[in-house]
PDB file of C-alpha atoms in Angstrom:
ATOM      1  CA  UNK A   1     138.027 199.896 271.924  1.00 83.00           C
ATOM      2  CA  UNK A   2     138.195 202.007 274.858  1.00 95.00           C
ATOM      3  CA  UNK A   3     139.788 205.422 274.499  1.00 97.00           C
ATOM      4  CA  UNK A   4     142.320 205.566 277.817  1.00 97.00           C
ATOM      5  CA  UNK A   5     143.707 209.329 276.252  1.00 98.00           C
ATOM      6  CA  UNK A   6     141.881 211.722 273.887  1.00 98.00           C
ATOM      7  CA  UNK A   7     143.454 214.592 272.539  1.00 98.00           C
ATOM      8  CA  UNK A   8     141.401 217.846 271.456  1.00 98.00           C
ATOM      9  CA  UNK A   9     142.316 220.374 268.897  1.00 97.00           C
ATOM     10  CA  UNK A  10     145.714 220.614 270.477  1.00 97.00           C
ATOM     11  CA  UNK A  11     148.116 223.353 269.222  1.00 97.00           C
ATOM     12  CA  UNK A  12     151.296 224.036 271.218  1.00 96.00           C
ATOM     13  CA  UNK A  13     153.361 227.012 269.968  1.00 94.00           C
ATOM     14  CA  UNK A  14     156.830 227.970 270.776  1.00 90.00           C
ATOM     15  CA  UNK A  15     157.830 231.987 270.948  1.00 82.00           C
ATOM     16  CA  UNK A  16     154.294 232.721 271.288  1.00 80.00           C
ATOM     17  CA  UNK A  17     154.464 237.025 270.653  1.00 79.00           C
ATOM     18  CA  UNK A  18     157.996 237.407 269.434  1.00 84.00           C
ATOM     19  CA  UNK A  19     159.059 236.890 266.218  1.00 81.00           C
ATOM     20  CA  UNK A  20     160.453 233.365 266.584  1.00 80.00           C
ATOM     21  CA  UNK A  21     156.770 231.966 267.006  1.00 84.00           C
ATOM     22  CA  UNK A  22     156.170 228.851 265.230  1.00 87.00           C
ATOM     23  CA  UNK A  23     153.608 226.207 266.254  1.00 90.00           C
ATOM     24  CA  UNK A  24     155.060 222.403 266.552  1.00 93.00           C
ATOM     25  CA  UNK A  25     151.923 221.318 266.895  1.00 95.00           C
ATOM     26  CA  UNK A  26     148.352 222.627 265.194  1.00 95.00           C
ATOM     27  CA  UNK A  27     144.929 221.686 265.819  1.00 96.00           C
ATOM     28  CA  UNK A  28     145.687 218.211 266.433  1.00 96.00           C
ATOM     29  CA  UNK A  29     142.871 215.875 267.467  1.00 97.00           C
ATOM     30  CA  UNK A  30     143.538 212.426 268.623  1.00 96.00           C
ATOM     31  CA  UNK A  31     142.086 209.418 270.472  1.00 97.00           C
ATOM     32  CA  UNK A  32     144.937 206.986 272.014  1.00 98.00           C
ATOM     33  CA  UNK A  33     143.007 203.145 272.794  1.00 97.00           C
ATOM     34  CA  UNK A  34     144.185 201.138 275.965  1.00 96.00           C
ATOM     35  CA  UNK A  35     146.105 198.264 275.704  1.00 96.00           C
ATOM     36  CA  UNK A  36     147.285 199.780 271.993  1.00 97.00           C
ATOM     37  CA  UNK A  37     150.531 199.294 270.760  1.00 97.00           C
ATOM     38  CA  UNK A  38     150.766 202.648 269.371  1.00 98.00           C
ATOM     39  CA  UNK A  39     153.353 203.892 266.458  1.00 97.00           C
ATOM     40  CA  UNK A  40     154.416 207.559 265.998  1.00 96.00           C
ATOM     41  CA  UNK A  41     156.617 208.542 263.099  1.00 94.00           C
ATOM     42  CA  UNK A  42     157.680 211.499 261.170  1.00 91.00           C
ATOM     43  CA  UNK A  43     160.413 213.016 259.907  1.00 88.00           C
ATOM     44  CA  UNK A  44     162.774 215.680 262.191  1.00 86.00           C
ATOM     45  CA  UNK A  45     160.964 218.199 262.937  1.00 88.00           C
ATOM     46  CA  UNK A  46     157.263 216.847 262.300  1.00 92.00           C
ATOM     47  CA  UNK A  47     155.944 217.293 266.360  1.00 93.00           C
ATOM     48  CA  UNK A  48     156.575 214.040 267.148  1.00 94.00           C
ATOM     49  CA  UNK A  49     158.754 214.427 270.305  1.00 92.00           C
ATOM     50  CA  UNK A  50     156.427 217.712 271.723  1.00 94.00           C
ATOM     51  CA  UNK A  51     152.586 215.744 270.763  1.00 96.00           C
ATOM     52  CA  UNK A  52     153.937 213.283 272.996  1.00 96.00           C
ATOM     53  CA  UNK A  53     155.022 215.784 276.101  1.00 95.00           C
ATOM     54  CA  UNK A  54     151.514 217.095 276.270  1.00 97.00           C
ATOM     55  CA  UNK A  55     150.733 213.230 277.197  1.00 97.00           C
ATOM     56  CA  UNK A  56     151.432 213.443 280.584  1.00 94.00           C
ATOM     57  CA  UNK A  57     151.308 217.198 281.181  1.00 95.00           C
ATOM     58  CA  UNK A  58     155.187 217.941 281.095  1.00 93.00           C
ATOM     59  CA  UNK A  59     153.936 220.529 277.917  1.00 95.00           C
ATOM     60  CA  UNK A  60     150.916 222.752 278.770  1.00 96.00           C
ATOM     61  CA  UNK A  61     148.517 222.959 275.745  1.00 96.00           C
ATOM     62  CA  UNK A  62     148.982 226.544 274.117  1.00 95.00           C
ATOM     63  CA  UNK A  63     144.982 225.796 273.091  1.00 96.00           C
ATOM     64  CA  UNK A  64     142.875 222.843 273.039  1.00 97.00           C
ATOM     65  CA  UNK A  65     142.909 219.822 275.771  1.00 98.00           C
ATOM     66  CA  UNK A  66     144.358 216.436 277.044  1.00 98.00           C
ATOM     67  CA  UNK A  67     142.059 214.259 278.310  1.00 98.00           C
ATOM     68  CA  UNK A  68     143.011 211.247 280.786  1.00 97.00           C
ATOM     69  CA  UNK A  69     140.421 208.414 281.811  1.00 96.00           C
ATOM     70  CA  UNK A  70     137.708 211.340 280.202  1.00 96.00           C
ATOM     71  CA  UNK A  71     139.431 213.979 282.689  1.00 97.00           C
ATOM     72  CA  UNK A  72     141.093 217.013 281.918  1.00 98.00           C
ATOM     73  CA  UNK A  73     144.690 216.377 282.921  1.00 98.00           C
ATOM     74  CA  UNK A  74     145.350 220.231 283.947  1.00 97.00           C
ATOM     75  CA  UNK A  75     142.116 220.790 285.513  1.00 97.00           C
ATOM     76  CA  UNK A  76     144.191 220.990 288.605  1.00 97.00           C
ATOM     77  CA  UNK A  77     147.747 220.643 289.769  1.00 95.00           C
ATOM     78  CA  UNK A  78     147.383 217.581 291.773  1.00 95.00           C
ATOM     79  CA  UNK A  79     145.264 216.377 288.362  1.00 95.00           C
ATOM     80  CA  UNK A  80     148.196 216.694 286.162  1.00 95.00           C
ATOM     81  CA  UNK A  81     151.039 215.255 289.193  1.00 94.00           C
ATOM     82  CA  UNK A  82     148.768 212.298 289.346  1.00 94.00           C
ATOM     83  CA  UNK A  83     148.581 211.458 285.425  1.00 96.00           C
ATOM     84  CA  UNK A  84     152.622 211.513 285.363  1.00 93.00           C
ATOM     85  CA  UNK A  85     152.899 208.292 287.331  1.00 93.00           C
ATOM     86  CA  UNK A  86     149.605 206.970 285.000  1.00 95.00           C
ATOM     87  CA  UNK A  87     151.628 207.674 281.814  1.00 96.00           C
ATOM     88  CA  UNK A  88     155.521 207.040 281.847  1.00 94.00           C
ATOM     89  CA  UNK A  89     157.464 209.299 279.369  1.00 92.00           C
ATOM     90  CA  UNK A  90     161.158 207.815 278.183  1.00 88.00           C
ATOM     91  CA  UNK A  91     162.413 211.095 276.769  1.00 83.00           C
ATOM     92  CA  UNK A  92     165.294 210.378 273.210  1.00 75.00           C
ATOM     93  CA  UNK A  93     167.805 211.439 276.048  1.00 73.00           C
ATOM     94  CA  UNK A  94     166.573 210.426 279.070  1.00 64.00           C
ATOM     95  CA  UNK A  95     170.386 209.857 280.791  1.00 67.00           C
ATOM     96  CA  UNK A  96     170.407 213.664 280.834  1.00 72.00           C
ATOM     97  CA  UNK A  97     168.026 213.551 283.538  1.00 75.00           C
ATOM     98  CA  UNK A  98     169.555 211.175 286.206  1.00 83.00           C
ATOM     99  CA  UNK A  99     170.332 213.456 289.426  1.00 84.00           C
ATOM    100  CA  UNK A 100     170.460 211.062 292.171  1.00 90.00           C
ATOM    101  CA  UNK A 101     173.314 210.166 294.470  1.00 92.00           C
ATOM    102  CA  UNK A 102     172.935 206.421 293.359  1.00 96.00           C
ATOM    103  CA  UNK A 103     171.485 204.359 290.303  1.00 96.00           C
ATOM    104  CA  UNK A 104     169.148 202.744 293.398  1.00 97.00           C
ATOM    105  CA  UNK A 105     167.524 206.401 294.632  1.00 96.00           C
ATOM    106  CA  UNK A 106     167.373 207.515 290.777  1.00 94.00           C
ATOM    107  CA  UNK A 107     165.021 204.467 290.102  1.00 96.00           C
ATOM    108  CA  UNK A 108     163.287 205.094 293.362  1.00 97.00           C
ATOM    109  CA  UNK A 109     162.442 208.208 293.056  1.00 95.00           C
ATOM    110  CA  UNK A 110     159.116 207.993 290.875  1.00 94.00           C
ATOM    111  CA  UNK A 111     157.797 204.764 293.547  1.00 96.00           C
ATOM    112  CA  UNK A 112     158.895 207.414 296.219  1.00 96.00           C
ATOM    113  CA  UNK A 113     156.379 210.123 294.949  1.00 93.00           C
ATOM    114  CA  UNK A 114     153.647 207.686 294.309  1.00 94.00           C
ATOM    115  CA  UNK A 115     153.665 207.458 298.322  1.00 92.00           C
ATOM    116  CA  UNK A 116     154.405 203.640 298.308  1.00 95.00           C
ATOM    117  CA  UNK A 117     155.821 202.308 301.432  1.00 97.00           C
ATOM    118  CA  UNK A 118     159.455 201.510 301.172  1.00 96.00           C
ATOM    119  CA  UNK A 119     158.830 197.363 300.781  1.00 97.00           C
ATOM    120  CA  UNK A 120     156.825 198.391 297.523  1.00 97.00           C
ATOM    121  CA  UNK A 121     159.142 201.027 296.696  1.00 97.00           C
ATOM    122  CA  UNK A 122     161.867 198.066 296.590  1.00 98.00           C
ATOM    123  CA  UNK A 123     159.659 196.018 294.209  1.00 97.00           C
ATOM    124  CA  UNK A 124     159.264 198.532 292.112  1.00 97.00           C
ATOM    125  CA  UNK A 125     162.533 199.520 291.412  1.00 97.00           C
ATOM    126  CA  UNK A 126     163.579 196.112 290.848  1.00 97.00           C
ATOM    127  CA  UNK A 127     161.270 195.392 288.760  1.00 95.00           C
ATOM    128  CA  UNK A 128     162.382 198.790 286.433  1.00 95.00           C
ATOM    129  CA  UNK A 129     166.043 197.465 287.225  1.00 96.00           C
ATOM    130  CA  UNK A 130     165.051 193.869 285.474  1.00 93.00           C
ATOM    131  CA  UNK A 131     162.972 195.476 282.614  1.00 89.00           C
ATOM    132  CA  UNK A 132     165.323 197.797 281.788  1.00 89.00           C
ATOM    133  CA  UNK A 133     168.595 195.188 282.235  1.00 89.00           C
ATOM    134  CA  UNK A 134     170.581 197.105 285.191  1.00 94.00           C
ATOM    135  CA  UNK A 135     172.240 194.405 286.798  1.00 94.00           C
ATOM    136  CA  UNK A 136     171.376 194.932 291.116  1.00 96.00           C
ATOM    137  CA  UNK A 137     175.354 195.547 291.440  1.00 96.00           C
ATOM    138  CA  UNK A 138     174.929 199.261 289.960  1.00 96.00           C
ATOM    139  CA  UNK A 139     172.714 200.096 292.677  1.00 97.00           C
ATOM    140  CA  UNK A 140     174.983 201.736 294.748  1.00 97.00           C
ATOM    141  CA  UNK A 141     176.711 203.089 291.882  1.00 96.00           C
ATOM    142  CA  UNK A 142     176.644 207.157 291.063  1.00 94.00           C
ATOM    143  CA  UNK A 143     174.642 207.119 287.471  1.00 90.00           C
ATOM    144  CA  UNK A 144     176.879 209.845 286.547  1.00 87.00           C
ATOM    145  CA  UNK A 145     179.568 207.217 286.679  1.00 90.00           C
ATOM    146  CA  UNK A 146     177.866 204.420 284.167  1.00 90.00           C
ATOM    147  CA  UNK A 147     178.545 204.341 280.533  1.00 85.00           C
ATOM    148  CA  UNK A 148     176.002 205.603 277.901  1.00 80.00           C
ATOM    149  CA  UNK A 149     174.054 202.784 277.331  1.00 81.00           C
ATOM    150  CA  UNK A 150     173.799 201.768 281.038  1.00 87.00           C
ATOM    151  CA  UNK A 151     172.431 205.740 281.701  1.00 87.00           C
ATOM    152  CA  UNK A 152     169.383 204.502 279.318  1.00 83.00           C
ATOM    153  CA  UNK A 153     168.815 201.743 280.981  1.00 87.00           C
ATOM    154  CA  UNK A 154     168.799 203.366 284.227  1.00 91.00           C
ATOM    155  CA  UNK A 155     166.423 206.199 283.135  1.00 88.00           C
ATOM    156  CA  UNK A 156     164.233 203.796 281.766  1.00 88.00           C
ATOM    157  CA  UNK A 157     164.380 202.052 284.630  1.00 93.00           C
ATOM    158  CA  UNK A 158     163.228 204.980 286.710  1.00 93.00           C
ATOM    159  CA  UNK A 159     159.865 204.786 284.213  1.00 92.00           C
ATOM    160  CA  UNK A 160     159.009 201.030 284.125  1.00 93.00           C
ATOM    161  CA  UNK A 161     159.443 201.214 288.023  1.00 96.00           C
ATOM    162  CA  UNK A 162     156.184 203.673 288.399  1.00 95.00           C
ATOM    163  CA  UNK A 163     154.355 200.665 286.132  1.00 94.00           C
ATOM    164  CA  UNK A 164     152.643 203.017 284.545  1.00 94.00           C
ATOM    165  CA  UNK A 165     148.909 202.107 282.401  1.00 95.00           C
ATOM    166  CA  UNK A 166     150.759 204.251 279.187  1.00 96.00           C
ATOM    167  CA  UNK A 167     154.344 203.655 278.356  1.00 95.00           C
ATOM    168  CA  UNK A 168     155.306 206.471 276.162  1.00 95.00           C
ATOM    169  CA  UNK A 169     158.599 206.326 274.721  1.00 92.00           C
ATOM    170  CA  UNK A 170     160.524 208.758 272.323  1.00 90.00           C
ATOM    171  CA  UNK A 171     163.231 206.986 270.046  1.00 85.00           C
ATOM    172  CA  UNK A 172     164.346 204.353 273.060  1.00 79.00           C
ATOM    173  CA  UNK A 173     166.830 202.775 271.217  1.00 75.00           C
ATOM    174  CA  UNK A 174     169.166 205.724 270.336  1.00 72.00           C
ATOM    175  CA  UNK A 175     172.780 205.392 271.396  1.00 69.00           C
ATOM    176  CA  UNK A 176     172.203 201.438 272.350  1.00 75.00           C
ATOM    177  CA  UNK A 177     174.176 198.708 270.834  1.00 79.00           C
ATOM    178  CA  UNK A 178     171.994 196.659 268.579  1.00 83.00           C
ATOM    179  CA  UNK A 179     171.677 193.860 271.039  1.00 85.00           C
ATOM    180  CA  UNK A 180     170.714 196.522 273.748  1.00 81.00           C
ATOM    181  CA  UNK A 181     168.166 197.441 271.066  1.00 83.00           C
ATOM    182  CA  UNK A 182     166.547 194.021 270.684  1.00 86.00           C
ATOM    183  CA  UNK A 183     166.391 193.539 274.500  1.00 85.00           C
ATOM    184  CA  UNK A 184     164.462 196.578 275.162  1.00 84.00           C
ATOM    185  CA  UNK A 185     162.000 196.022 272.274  1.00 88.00           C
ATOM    186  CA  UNK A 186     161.223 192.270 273.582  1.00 89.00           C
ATOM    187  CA  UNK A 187     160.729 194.282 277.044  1.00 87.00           C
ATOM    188  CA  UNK A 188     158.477 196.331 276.012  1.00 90.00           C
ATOM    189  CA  UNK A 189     156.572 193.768 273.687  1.00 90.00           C
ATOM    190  CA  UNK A 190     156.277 191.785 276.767  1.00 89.00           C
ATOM    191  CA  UNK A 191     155.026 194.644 279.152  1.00 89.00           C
ATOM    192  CA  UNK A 192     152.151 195.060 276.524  1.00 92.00           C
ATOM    193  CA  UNK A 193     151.374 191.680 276.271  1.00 91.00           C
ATOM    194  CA  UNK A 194     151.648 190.563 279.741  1.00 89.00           C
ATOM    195  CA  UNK A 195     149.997 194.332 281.619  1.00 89.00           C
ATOM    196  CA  UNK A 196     147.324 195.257 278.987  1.00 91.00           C
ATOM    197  CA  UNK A 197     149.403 198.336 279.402  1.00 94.00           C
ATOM    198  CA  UNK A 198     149.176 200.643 275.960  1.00 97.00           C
ATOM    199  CA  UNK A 199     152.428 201.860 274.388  1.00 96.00           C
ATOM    200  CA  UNK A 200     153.387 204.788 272.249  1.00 97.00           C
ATOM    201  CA  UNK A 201     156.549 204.616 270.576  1.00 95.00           C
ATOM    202  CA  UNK A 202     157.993 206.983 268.508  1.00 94.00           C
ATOM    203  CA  UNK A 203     160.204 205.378 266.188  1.00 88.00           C
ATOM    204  CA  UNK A 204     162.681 206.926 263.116  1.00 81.00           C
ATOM    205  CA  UNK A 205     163.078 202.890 262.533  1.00 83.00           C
ATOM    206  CA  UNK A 206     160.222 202.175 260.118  1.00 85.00           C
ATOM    207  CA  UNK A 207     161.187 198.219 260.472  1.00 87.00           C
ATOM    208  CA  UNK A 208     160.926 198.792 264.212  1.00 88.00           C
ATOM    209  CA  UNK A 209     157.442 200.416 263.676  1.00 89.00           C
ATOM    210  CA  UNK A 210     156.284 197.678 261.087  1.00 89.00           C
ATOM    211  CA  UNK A 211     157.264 195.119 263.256  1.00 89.00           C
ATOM    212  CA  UNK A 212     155.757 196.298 266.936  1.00 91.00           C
ATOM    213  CA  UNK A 213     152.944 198.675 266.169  1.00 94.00           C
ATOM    214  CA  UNK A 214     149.073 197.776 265.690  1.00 95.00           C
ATOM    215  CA  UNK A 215     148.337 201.402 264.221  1.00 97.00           C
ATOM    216  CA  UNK A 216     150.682 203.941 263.113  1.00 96.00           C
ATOM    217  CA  UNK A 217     150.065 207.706 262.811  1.00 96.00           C
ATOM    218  CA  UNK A 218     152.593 209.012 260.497  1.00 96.00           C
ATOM    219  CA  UNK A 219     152.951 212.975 261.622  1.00 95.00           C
ATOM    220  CA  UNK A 220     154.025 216.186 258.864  1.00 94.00           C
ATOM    221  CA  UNK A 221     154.305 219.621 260.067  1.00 93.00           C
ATOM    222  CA  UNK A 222     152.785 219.581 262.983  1.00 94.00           C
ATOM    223  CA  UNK A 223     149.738 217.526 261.851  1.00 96.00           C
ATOM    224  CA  UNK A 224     148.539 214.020 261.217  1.00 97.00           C
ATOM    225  CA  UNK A 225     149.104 212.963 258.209  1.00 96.00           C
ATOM    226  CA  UNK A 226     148.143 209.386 257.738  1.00 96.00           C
ATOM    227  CA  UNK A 227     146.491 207.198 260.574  1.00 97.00           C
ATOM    228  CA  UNK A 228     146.077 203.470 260.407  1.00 96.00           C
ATOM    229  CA  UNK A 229     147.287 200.005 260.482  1.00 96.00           C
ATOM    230  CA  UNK A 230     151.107 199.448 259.480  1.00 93.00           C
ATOM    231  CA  UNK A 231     149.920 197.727 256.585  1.00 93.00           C
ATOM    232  CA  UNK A 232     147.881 200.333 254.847  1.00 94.00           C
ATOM    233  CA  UNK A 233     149.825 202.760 256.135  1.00 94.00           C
ATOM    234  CA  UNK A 234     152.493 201.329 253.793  1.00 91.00           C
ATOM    235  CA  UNK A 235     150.487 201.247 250.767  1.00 92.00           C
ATOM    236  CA  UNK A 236     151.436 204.943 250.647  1.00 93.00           C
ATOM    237  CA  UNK A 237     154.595 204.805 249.797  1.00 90.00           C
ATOM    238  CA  UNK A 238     155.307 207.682 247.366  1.00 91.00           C
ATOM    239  CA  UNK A 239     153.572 209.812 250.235  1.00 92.00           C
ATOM    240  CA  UNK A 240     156.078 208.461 252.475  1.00 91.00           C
ATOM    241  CA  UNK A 241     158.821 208.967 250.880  1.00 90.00           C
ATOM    242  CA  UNK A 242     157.597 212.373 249.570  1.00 90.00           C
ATOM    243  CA  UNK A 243     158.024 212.764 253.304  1.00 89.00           C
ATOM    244  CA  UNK A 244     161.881 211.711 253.805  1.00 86.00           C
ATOM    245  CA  UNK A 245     160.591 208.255 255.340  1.00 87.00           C
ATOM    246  CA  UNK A 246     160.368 205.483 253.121  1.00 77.00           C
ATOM    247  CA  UNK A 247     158.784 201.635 253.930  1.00 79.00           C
ATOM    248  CA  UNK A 248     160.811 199.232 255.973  1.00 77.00           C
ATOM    249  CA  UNK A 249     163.068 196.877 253.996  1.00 66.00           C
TER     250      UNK A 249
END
C-alpha cells in the first residue's frame, strides 16, 4: 500500500528544562497507508491524543519528523497551513472550539481558508452539516446556544466540510447518546468507503475498534506497543489487559 503519512523517530516532550519534563511521546516511528481505516488505542495517558496532533502540525515535533505525501509538513509555514485542510483533526472536545457568530460561519470557516469561492464554500458546509447530522435550521443559530451533543456535531461538521484525504478523529463519540454514536460511526464508515479517504480513530471502545478498524496500533507509554490486524492484535489478550484494556465482548 501506499504510505499517504510517515512518521520518523518522533518524540514530543512537555516541560522540556524544568522539572515537570516528561515525554508523551518517544522515538516513535510510524507509516499511516491511504485509504486505511486506522485504529489507535491505549489506555489514559498512553500518547494517544498528542501522536495524533503532530498529524497535521497543530504539535511541533520536539525531535524527529512528520512526513505528508513524502514532504516534511513544517518545512515551511505555508507547508504545515496547507496539510491542516489535507488532514482533518476531530479533537475528544471539539465543542470547546466553536467561536463563530452562527453554527453556518463555524462550519464555513475551514472552506473559507481553503480560498473556495462562496458557491463551493456552501457545498461544503452542507455537506459537513449532512455528515455530521445538523439539521440546515441551526444555521443561523449561535453554537454557543446548542446542546452538547449538537456542539459535536457542529465541530465535526466544521472538519468533514474541508473533505479532507485523512480524517483523524480522537474519541468522537464521547458525550453522544448511543444512537448519536451509531450515526456517526456509519458516517464515517461510509466516508471511507465511498472517498478512499483514510481514517484514524482513536477509540477507548475496543468493540468500536474491532468492529471498524483494518489495523490497530495499541499504544503504552508513549510507544507502540503492538501493531497489526484487530484479529491478532486480540490474540494478546493477557498483554492487553496487563495494559487496563481488555478484548471486546
Amino acid at each position: 500500500m501506499e504510505e499517504i503519512i510517515r512518521v520518523e523517530n518522533l518524540t514530543h516532550t512537555y516541560g522540556e528544562g524544568t522539572p515537570f519534563c516528561r515525554s508523551a511521546v518517544q522515538d516513535m516511528s510510524l507509516a499511516i497507508y491511504r485509504g486505511e481505516f486506522l485504529g489507535i488505542i491505549g489506555h489514559t495517558g498512553s500518547g494517544k491524543s498528542t501522536f495524533i496532533q503532530h498529524l497535521n502540525g497543530l504539535l511541533a515535533p520536539t525531535s524527529g519528523t512528520v512526513f505528508f505525501d513524502g514532504e516534511d509538513i513544517h518545512r515551511s509555514k505555508e507547508a504545515t497551513r496547507d496539510v491542516r485542510f489535507q488532514v482533518g483533526l476531530v479533537f475528544q472536545y471539539p465543542e470547546h472550539q466553536l467561536f463563530e457568530e452562527t453554527v453556518y460561519r463555524d462550519i464555513a470557516f475551514g472552506p473559507k481558508n481553503m480560498g473556495l469561492n462562496e458557491q463551493e464554500v456552501d457545498e461544503h458546509v452542507r455537506f459537513g452539516a449532512k455528515f455530521a447530522g445538523v439539521d440546515e435550521s441551526l444555521f443561523e443559530a449561535s453554537p454557543l446556544d446548542l446542546s452538547g451533543g449538537q456542539k459535536r456535531r457542529v465541530a465535526i461538521a466544521g472538519v468533514m466540510a474541508m473533505k479532507p484525504e485523512v480524517l483523524v478523529l480522537d474519541e468522537p463519540m464521547a458525550g453522544l447518546d448511543p444512537a448519536g454514536c451509531r450515526e456517526i460511526l456509519a458516517n464515517i464508515a461510509e466516508y471511507h468507503r465511498s472517498t478512499g479517504s483514510t481514517v484514524v480513530l482513536v477509540t477507548h471502545d475496543m468493540d468500536v475498534a474491532a468492529e471498524n478498524a483494518e489495523r490497530l496500533i495499541v499504544m503504552r507509554r508513549g510507544k507502540i506497543a503492538l501493531d497489526g490486524a484487530p484479529e491478532e492484535i486480540f490474540t494478546h489478550a493477557a498483554e492487553l489487559r496487563e495494559m487496563g484494556l481488555g478484548i471486546p465482548g
